[in-house]
Amino acid sequence: MTTVKRFKPLSCAVLLGAALFTGALTAPAAYAAEPQMNAASTSTAALRTITVTGYGEVVVQPDIAYVQLGLHTTGKTAREAQEKNAKQFKAIHSALEKLNIPAADIQTVRFVTMPDYSWENNKQELKGYQVEQIVQVKYRNLAGISQLIDAATAAGANRIENVSFSSEKIEEYRMNAMDAALDNARLKAERMAKRAGVKIKETVQITDGIAPAPPVYLYNLPRTGSMSDAAKEESSGSRVYPGELKVGISVTVTYSY
């Protein structure tokens, strides 16, 4: 007698699931084997480049001045020193108003109250208190800076911290300096490329190095030598020289060749 073994057929769902599972395992390997070619894979490191630093500078006349001046007072108590300072400072403020300086152009930059000590018989003793108030005045009449200082001093100001000059069009001058810096960088790169026997193709990267324009500070230069009484009287006040501003910018540029 022949024995026939019967096998139960596998479920179609199980076979299909196995096939999908096997495909899921093998598919990423096939995909990973494909080369990844896109724009990001090309870096500047693979390029032949020249990197230079260009510098540009413009020389301009200042059109605004910042004058820091103020008052130092003392008193036996802190309140006395402050009240004395406030009273005397009113005269200074009135002098500034007579020069048609707007209130918005007068700003307090320092107000300090501190004890005043002295050393006697190897011992520190409190003498009283001192108050110092300094304001910064923005002034556009550069020809009248000397008169401003003299008027404030006559009104009681006993602190002239410094006078610096700048320009209200400083950003415009910086852009002009940047143009000059880019031209300078291009000139350098082309000179280097020519000497190396290659030719500049395109700009790859630019980095700026904007630096603030240095202020021009006041230096009092009194006249010397013999002169008439009228000339002495005329020259007895402060003398201020605005000078000129140098606005400079550097840029670092990378070119391909």
mmCIF file of C-alpha atoms in Angstrom:
data_model
loop_
_atom_site.group_PDB
_atom_site.id
_atom_site.type_symbol
_atom_site.label_atom_id
_atom_site.label_comp_id
_atom_site.label_asym_id
_atom_site.label_seq_id
_atom_site.Cartn_x
_atom_site.Cartn_y
_atom_site.Cartn_z
ATOM 1 C CA MET A 1 0.000 0.000 0.000
ATOM 2 C CA THR A 2 1.358 3.427 -0.908
ATOM 3 C CA THR A 3 1.252 6.015 1.819
ATOM 4 C CA VAL A 4 0.586 9.526 0.672
ATOM 5 C CA LYS A 5 1.717 12.330 2.999
ATOM 6 C CA ARG A 6 -0.397 15.408 2.883
ATOM 7 C CA PHE A 7 1.080 18.838 3.661
ATOM 8 C CA LYS A 8 -1.026 21.770 4.661
ATOM 9 C CA PRO A 9 -0.553 24.691 2.267
ATOM 10 C CA LEU A 10 1.173 27.799 3.710
ATOM 11 C CA SER A 11 -0.940 30.842 4.071
ATOM 12 C CA CYS A 12 -0.546 33.358 1.285
ATOM 13 C CA ALA A 13 -0.345 36.110 3.867
ATOM 14 C CA VAL A 14 2.659 34.461 5.566
ATOM 15 C CA LEU A 15 4.530 34.014 2.269
ATOM 16 C CA LEU A 16 3.846 37.576 1.223
ATOM 17 C CA GLY A 17 4.976 38.911 4.599
ATOM 18 C CA ALA A 18 8.237 36.953 4.380
ATOM 19 C CA ALA A 19 8.924 38.309 0.936
ATOM 20 C CA LEU A 20 8.340 41.863 2.092
ATOM 21 C CA PHE A 21 10.545 41.347 5.142
ATOM 22 C CA THR A 22 13.367 39.969 3.008
ATOM 23 C CA GLY A 23 13.064 42.884 0.595
ATOM 24 C CA ALA A 24 13.190 45.357 3.473
ATOM 25 C CA LEU A 25 16.509 43.906 4.619
ATOM 26 C CA THR A 26 18.188 43.934 1.232
ATOM 27 C CA ALA A 27 16.839 47.243 -0.144
ATOM 28 C CA PRO A 28 18.947 49.643 2.028
ATOM 29 C CA ALA A 29 22.160 47.837 1.079
ATOM 30 C CA ALA A 30 21.405 48.305 -2.608
ATOM 31 C CA TYR A 31 20.477 51.948 -2.020
ATOM 32 C CA ALA A 32 23.592 52.664 0.020
ATOM 33 C CA ALA A 33 25.750 51.313 -2.741
ATOM 34 C CA GLU A 34 24.581 54.049 -5.061
ATOM 35 C CA PRO A 35 26.953 57.030 -5.129
ATOM 36 C CA GLN A 36 25.584 60.190 -3.515
ATOM 37 C CA MET A 37 26.182 62.943 -6.077
ATOM 38 C CA ASN A 38 24.762 66.345 -5.286
ATOM 39 C CA ALA A 39 25.824 69.991 -5.056
ATOM 40 C CA ALA A 40 26.648 69.738 -1.355
ATOM 41 C CA SER A 41 29.281 67.092 -1.998
ATOM 42 C CA THR A 42 31.435 69.673 -3.813
ATOM 43 C CA SER A 43 33.325 71.663 -1.168
ATOM 44 C CA THR A 44 35.645 74.603 -1.464
ATOM 45 C CA ALA A 45 38.431 72.329 -0.253
ATOM 46 C CA ALA A 46 38.365 70.599 -3.629
ATOM 47 C CA LEU A 47 38.810 73.941 -5.427
ATOM 48 C CA ARG A 48 42.074 75.635 -6.194
ATOM 49 C CA THR A 49 41.816 78.929 -4.351
ATOM 50 C CA ILE A 50 43.668 82.118 -3.516
ATOM 51 C CA THR A 51 42.818 83.962 -0.281
ATOM 52 C CA VAL A 52 43.809 87.596 0.194
ATOM 53 C CA THR A 53 43.080 90.453 2.577
ATOM 54 C CA GLY A 54 42.175 93.824 1.101
ATOM 55 C CA TYR A 55 42.183 97.157 2.905
ATOM 56 C CA GLY A 56 40.313 100.336 2.057
ATOM 57 C CA GLU A 57 40.386 103.732 3.722
ATOM 58 C CA VAL A 58 38.668 107.066 3.243
ATOM 59 C CA VAL A 59 39.724 110.345 4.837
ATOM 60 C CA VAL A 60 36.874 112.716 5.718
ATOM 61 C CA GLN A 61 36.249 115.868 7.680
ATOM 62 C CA PRO A 62 34.390 115.412 11.007
ATOM 63 C CA ASP A 63 31.004 117.063 11.246
ATOM 64 C CA ILE A 64 30.111 116.471 14.908
ATOM 65 C CA ALA A 65 31.856 116.822 18.249
ATOM 66 C CA TYR A 66 31.294 115.129 21.600
ATOM 67 C CA VAL A 67 32.348 117.240 24.553
ATOM 68 C CA GLN A 68 32.456 115.749 28.038
ATOM 69 C CA LEU A 69 32.458 118.360 30.769
ATOM 70 C CA GLY A 70 31.170 118.692 34.272
ATOM 71 C CA LEU A 71 31.485 119.786 37.848
ATOM 72 C CA HIS A 72 33.241 118.515 40.968
ATOM 73 C CA THR A 73 31.969 119.768 44.342
ATOM 74 C CA THR A 74 32.659 118.959 48.005
ATOM 75 C CA GLY A 75 30.707 119.247 51.253
ATOM 76 C CA LYS A 76 30.754 118.139 54.865
ATOM 77 C CA THR A 77 27.864 115.784 54.143
ATOM 78 C CA ALA A 78 26.804 113.929 51.013
ATOM 79 C CA ARG A 79 23.622 115.997 50.844
ATOM 80 C CA GLU A 80 25.531 119.259 51.078
ATOM 81 C CA ALA A 81 27.881 118.211 48.269
ATOM 82 C CA GLN A 82 24.962 117.123 46.079
ATOM 83 C CA GLU A 83 22.944 120.296 46.671
ATOM 84 C CA LYS A 84 25.985 122.430 45.896
ATOM 85 C CA ASN A 85 26.583 120.458 42.706
ATOM 86 C CA ALA A 86 22.967 120.732 41.592
ATOM 87 C CA LYS A 87 22.910 124.497 42.212
ATOM 88 C CA GLN A 88 26.124 125.191 40.313
ATOM 89 C CA PHE A 89 25.197 122.843 37.508
ATOM 90 C CA LYS A 90 22.106 124.899 36.744
ATOM 91 C CA ALA A 91 24.396 127.730 35.650
ATOM 92 C CA ILE A 92 26.316 125.353 33.379
ATOM 93 C CA HIS A 93 23.093 124.073 31.846
ATOM 94 C CA SER A 94 21.879 127.639 31.248
ATOM 95 C CA ALA A 95 25.150 128.425 29.470
ATOM 96 C CA LEU A 96 24.621 125.423 27.187
ATOM 97 C CA GLU A 97 21.043 126.492 26.456
ATOM 98 C CA LYS A 98 22.259 129.943 25.407
ATOM 99 C CA LEU A 99 24.334 128.186 22.737
ATOM 100 C CA ASN A 100 21.091 126.685 21.360
ATOM 101 C CA ILE A 101 22.055 123.126 22.301
ATOM 102 C CA PRO A 102 18.918 120.912 22.393
ATOM 103 C CA ALA A 103 18.199 119.027 25.609
ATOM 104 C CA ALA A 104 18.372 115.755 23.657
ATOM 105 C CA ASP A 105 22.044 116.497 22.894
ATOM 106 C CA ILE A 106 23.007 116.758 26.579
ATOM 107 C CA GLN A 107 23.427 113.423 28.341
ATOM 108 C CA THR A 108 24.723 112.598 31.818
ATOM 109 C CA VAL A 109 27.497 110.021 31.526
ATOM 110 C CA ARG A 110 28.700 110.010 35.138
ATOM 111 C CA PHE A 111 27.261 111.036 38.503
ATOM 112 C CA VAL A 112 29.260 109.934 41.538
ATOM 113 C CA THR A 113 28.964 110.651 45.253
ATOM 114 C CA MET A 114 31.851 109.403 47.380
ATOM 115 C CA PRO A 115 33.437 110.012 50.771
ATOM 116 C CA ASP A 116 36.533 112.176 51.009
ATOM 117 C CA TYR A 117 39.165 110.809 53.397
ATOM 118 C CA SER A 118 42.448 112.184 54.654
ATOM 119 C CA TRP A 119 45.352 110.645 56.537
ATOM 120 C CA GLU A 120 46.374 112.347 59.761
ATOM 121 C CA ASN A 121 48.594 110.857 62.451
ATOM 122 C CA ASN A 122 48.601 107.545 60.580
ATOM 123 C CA LYS A 123 44.844 107.436 60.801
ATOM 124 C CA GLN A 124 42.170 107.715 58.128
ATOM 125 C CA GLU A 125 39.640 110.408 58.873
ATOM 126 C CA LEU A 126 36.495 111.397 57.031
ATOM 127 C CA LYS A 127 36.780 114.984 55.782
ATOM 128 C CA GLY A 128 33.445 115.088 53.997
ATOM 129 C CA TYR A 129 31.976 114.068 50.653
ATOM 130 C CA GLN A 130 32.548 114.915 47.033
ATOM 131 C CA VAL A 131 30.220 114.782 44.050
ATOM 132 C CA GLU A 132 31.193 114.647 40.410
ATOM 133 C CA GLN A 133 28.737 115.082 37.551
ATOM 134 C CA ILE A 134 29.852 114.756 33.919
ATOM 135 C CA VAL A 135 27.682 115.340 30.864
ATOM 136 C CA GLN A 136 28.371 114.643 27.220
ATOM 137 C CA VAL A 137 27.353 117.377 24.829
ATOM 138 C CA LYS A 138 26.767 116.636 21.158
ATOM 139 C CA TYR A 139 27.740 119.724 19.195
ATOM 140 C CA ARG A 140 27.607 120.271 15.441
ATOM 141 C CA ASN A 141 29.071 123.753 15.288
ATOM 142 C CA LEU A 142 32.716 122.686 15.151
ATOM 143 C CA ALA A 143 33.911 126.243 14.718
ATOM 144 C CA GLY A 144 32.310 127.080 18.069
ATOM 145 C CA ILE A 145 33.765 124.290 20.212
ATOM 146 C CA SER A 146 36.227 126.659 21.875
ATOM 147 C CA GLN A 147 33.413 129.056 22.777
ATOM 148 C CA LEU A 148 31.392 126.137 24.176
ATOM 149 C CA ILE A 149 34.221 125.073 26.488
ATOM 150 C CA ASP A 150 34.922 128.635 27.586
ATOM 151 C CA ALA A 151 31.235 129.333 28.274
ATOM 152 C CA ALA A 152 30.857 126.165 30.355
ATOM 153 C CA THR A 153 34.033 126.944 32.299
ATOM 154 C CA ALA A 154 32.895 130.490 32.962
ATOM 155 C CA ALA A 155 29.607 129.093 34.278
ATOM 156 C CA GLY A 156 31.429 126.933 36.811
ATOM 157 C CA ALA A 157 32.491 123.745 35.018
ATOM 158 C CA ASN A 158 35.769 122.532 36.492
ATOM 159 C CA ARG A 159 36.031 119.231 34.630
ATOM 160 C CA ILE A 160 36.740 118.976 30.904
ATOM 161 C CA GLU A 161 37.123 115.230 30.317
ATOM 162 C CA ASN A 162 37.754 115.143 26.576
ATOM 163 C CA VAL A 163 36.565 116.317 23.192
ATOM 164 C CA SER A 164 36.224 113.807 20.368
ATOM 165 C CA PHE A 165 35.160 114.267 16.761
ATOM 166 C CA SER A 166 33.173 111.966 14.510
ATOM 167 C CA SER A 167 30.693 112.076 11.639
ATOM 168 C CA GLU A 168 26.972 111.485 11.388
ATOM 169 C CA LYS A 169 27.572 109.950 7.951
ATOM 170 C CA ILE A 170 29.995 107.353 9.256
ATOM 171 C CA GLU A 171 28.063 104.398 7.760
ATOM 172 C CA GLU A 172 28.227 105.950 4.308
ATOM 173 C CA TYR A 173 31.977 106.394 4.678
ATOM 174 C CA ARG A 174 32.329 102.778 5.825
ATOM 175 C CA MET A 175 30.600 101.569 2.679
ATOM 176 C CA ASN A 176 32.986 103.632 0.569
ATOM 177 C CA ALA A 177 35.929 102.151 2.457
ATOM 178 C CA MET A 178 34.516 98.661 1.889
ATOM 179 C CA ASP A 179 34.351 99.262 -1.875
ATOM 180 C CA ALA A 180 37.991 100.311 -1.807
ATOM 181 C CA ALA A 181 38.891 97.220 0.259
ATOM 182 C CA LEU A 182 37.209 94.888 -2.252
ATOM 183 C CA ASP A 183 39.043 96.563 -5.134
ATOM 184 C CA ASN A 184 42.291 96.179 -3.240
ATOM 185 C CA ALA A 185 41.627 92.482 -2.596
ATOM 186 C CA ARG A 186 40.870 91.844 -6.275
ATOM 187 C CA LEU A 187 44.042 93.638 -7.325
ATOM 188 C CA LYS A 188 46.134 91.528 -4.952
ATOM 189 C CA ALA A 189 44.528 88.258 -6.083
ATOM 190 C CA GLU A 190 45.006 89.033 -9.774
ATOM 191 C CA ARG A 191 48.632 89.971 -9.148
ATOM 192 C CA MET A 192 49.260 86.705 -7.293
ATOM 193 C CA ALA A 193 47.463 84.661 -9.944
ATOM 194 C CA LYS A 194 49.430 86.280 -12.736
ATOM 195 C CA ARG A 195 52.715 85.548 -11.018
ATOM 196 C CA ALA A 196 51.603 81.932 -10.497
ATOM 197 C CA GLY A 197 50.585 81.520 -14.137
ATOM 198 C CA VAL A 198 46.887 81.006 -13.430
ATOM 199 C CA LYS A 199 43.705 83.041 -13.921
ATOM 200 C CA ILE A 200 41.101 84.102 -11.385
ATOM 201 C CA LYS A 201 37.676 82.567 -12.047
ATOM 202 C CA GLU A 202 35.154 83.642 -9.423
ATOM 203 C CA THR A 203 34.702 84.794 -5.826
ATOM 204 C CA VAL A 204 34.155 81.901 -3.418
ATOM 205 C CA GLN A 205 33.908 83.644 -0.036
ATOM 206 C CA ILE A 206 34.055 87.146 1.466
ATOM 207 C CA THR A 207 34.515 88.058 5.129
ATOM 208 C CA ASP A 208 34.455 91.655 6.300
ATOM 209 C CA GLY A 209 36.379 93.149 9.164
ATOM 210 C CA ILE A 210 34.552 96.407 9.872
ATOM 211 C CA ALA A 211 36.288 98.480 12.521
ATOM 212 C CA PRO A 212 34.811 101.575 14.195
ATOM 213 C CA ALA A 213 36.235 104.858 13.054
ATOM 214 C CA PRO A 214 38.702 106.099 15.672
ATOM 215 C CA PRO A 215 37.656 109.390 17.261
ATOM 216 C CA VAL A 216 39.898 112.414 16.959
ATOM 217 C CA TYR A 217 40.597 113.828 20.402
ATOM 218 C CA LEU A 218 41.215 117.382 21.482
ATOM 219 C CA TYR A 219 44.699 118.664 22.120
ATOM 220 C CA ASN A 220 45.001 122.195 23.501
ATOM 221 C CA LEU A 221 47.888 123.970 21.799
ATOM 222 C CA PRO A 222 48.302 127.448 23.303
ATOM 223 C CA ARG A 223 50.050 130.112 21.294
ATOM 224 C CA THR A 224 53.528 131.157 22.280
ATOM 225 C CA GLY A 225 55.728 134.151 21.518
ATOM 226 C CA SER A 226 55.179 137.890 21.854
ATOM 227 C CA MET A 227 51.871 139.392 20.859
ATOM 228 C CA SER A 228 49.790 142.465 21.493
ATOM 229 C CA ASP A 229 47.382 142.707 24.435
ATOM 230 C CA ALA A 230 44.422 142.399 22.069
ATOM 231 C CA ALA A 231 45.903 139.297 20.515
ATOM 232 C CA LYS A 232 46.592 137.836 23.971
ATOM 233 C CA GLU A 233 43.020 138.470 25.033
ATOM 234 C CA GLU A 234 41.701 136.908 21.826
ATOM 235 C CA SER A 235 43.872 133.821 22.193
ATOM 236 C CA SER A 236 43.365 133.325 25.944
ATOM 237 C CA GLY A 237 40.538 130.828 25.463
ATOM 238 C CA SER A 238 40.626 127.166 24.574
ATOM 239 C CA ARG A 239 41.768 126.141 21.131
ATOM 240 C CA VAL A 240 40.343 123.084 19.405
ATOM 241 C CA TYR A 241 41.486 121.387 16.198
ATOM 242 C CA PRO A 242 38.988 118.947 14.623
ATOM 243 C CA GLY A 243 41.572 117.415 12.280
ATOM 244 C CA GLU A 244 40.337 114.652 9.991
ATOM 245 C CA LEU A 245 38.877 111.164 10.291
ATOM 246 C CA LYS A 246 40.304 108.033 8.726
ATOM 247 C CA VAL A 247 37.696 105.329 8.208
ATOM 248 C CA GLY A 248 39.315 102.007 7.338
ATOM 249 C CA ILE A 249 37.913 98.543 6.613
ATOM 250 C CA SER A 250 39.563 95.223 5.785
ATOM 251 C CA VAL A 251 37.995 92.296 3.924
ATOM 252 C CA THR A 252 39.206 88.740 3.406
ATOM 253 C CA VAL A 253 38.274 87.280 -0.001
ATOM 254 C CA THR A 254 38.782 83.797 -1.418
ATOM 255 C CA TYR A 255 38.894 83.377 -5.217
ATOM 256 C CA SER A 256 38.956 80.199 -7.273
ATOM 257 C CA TYR A 257 41.357 79.738 -10.192
#
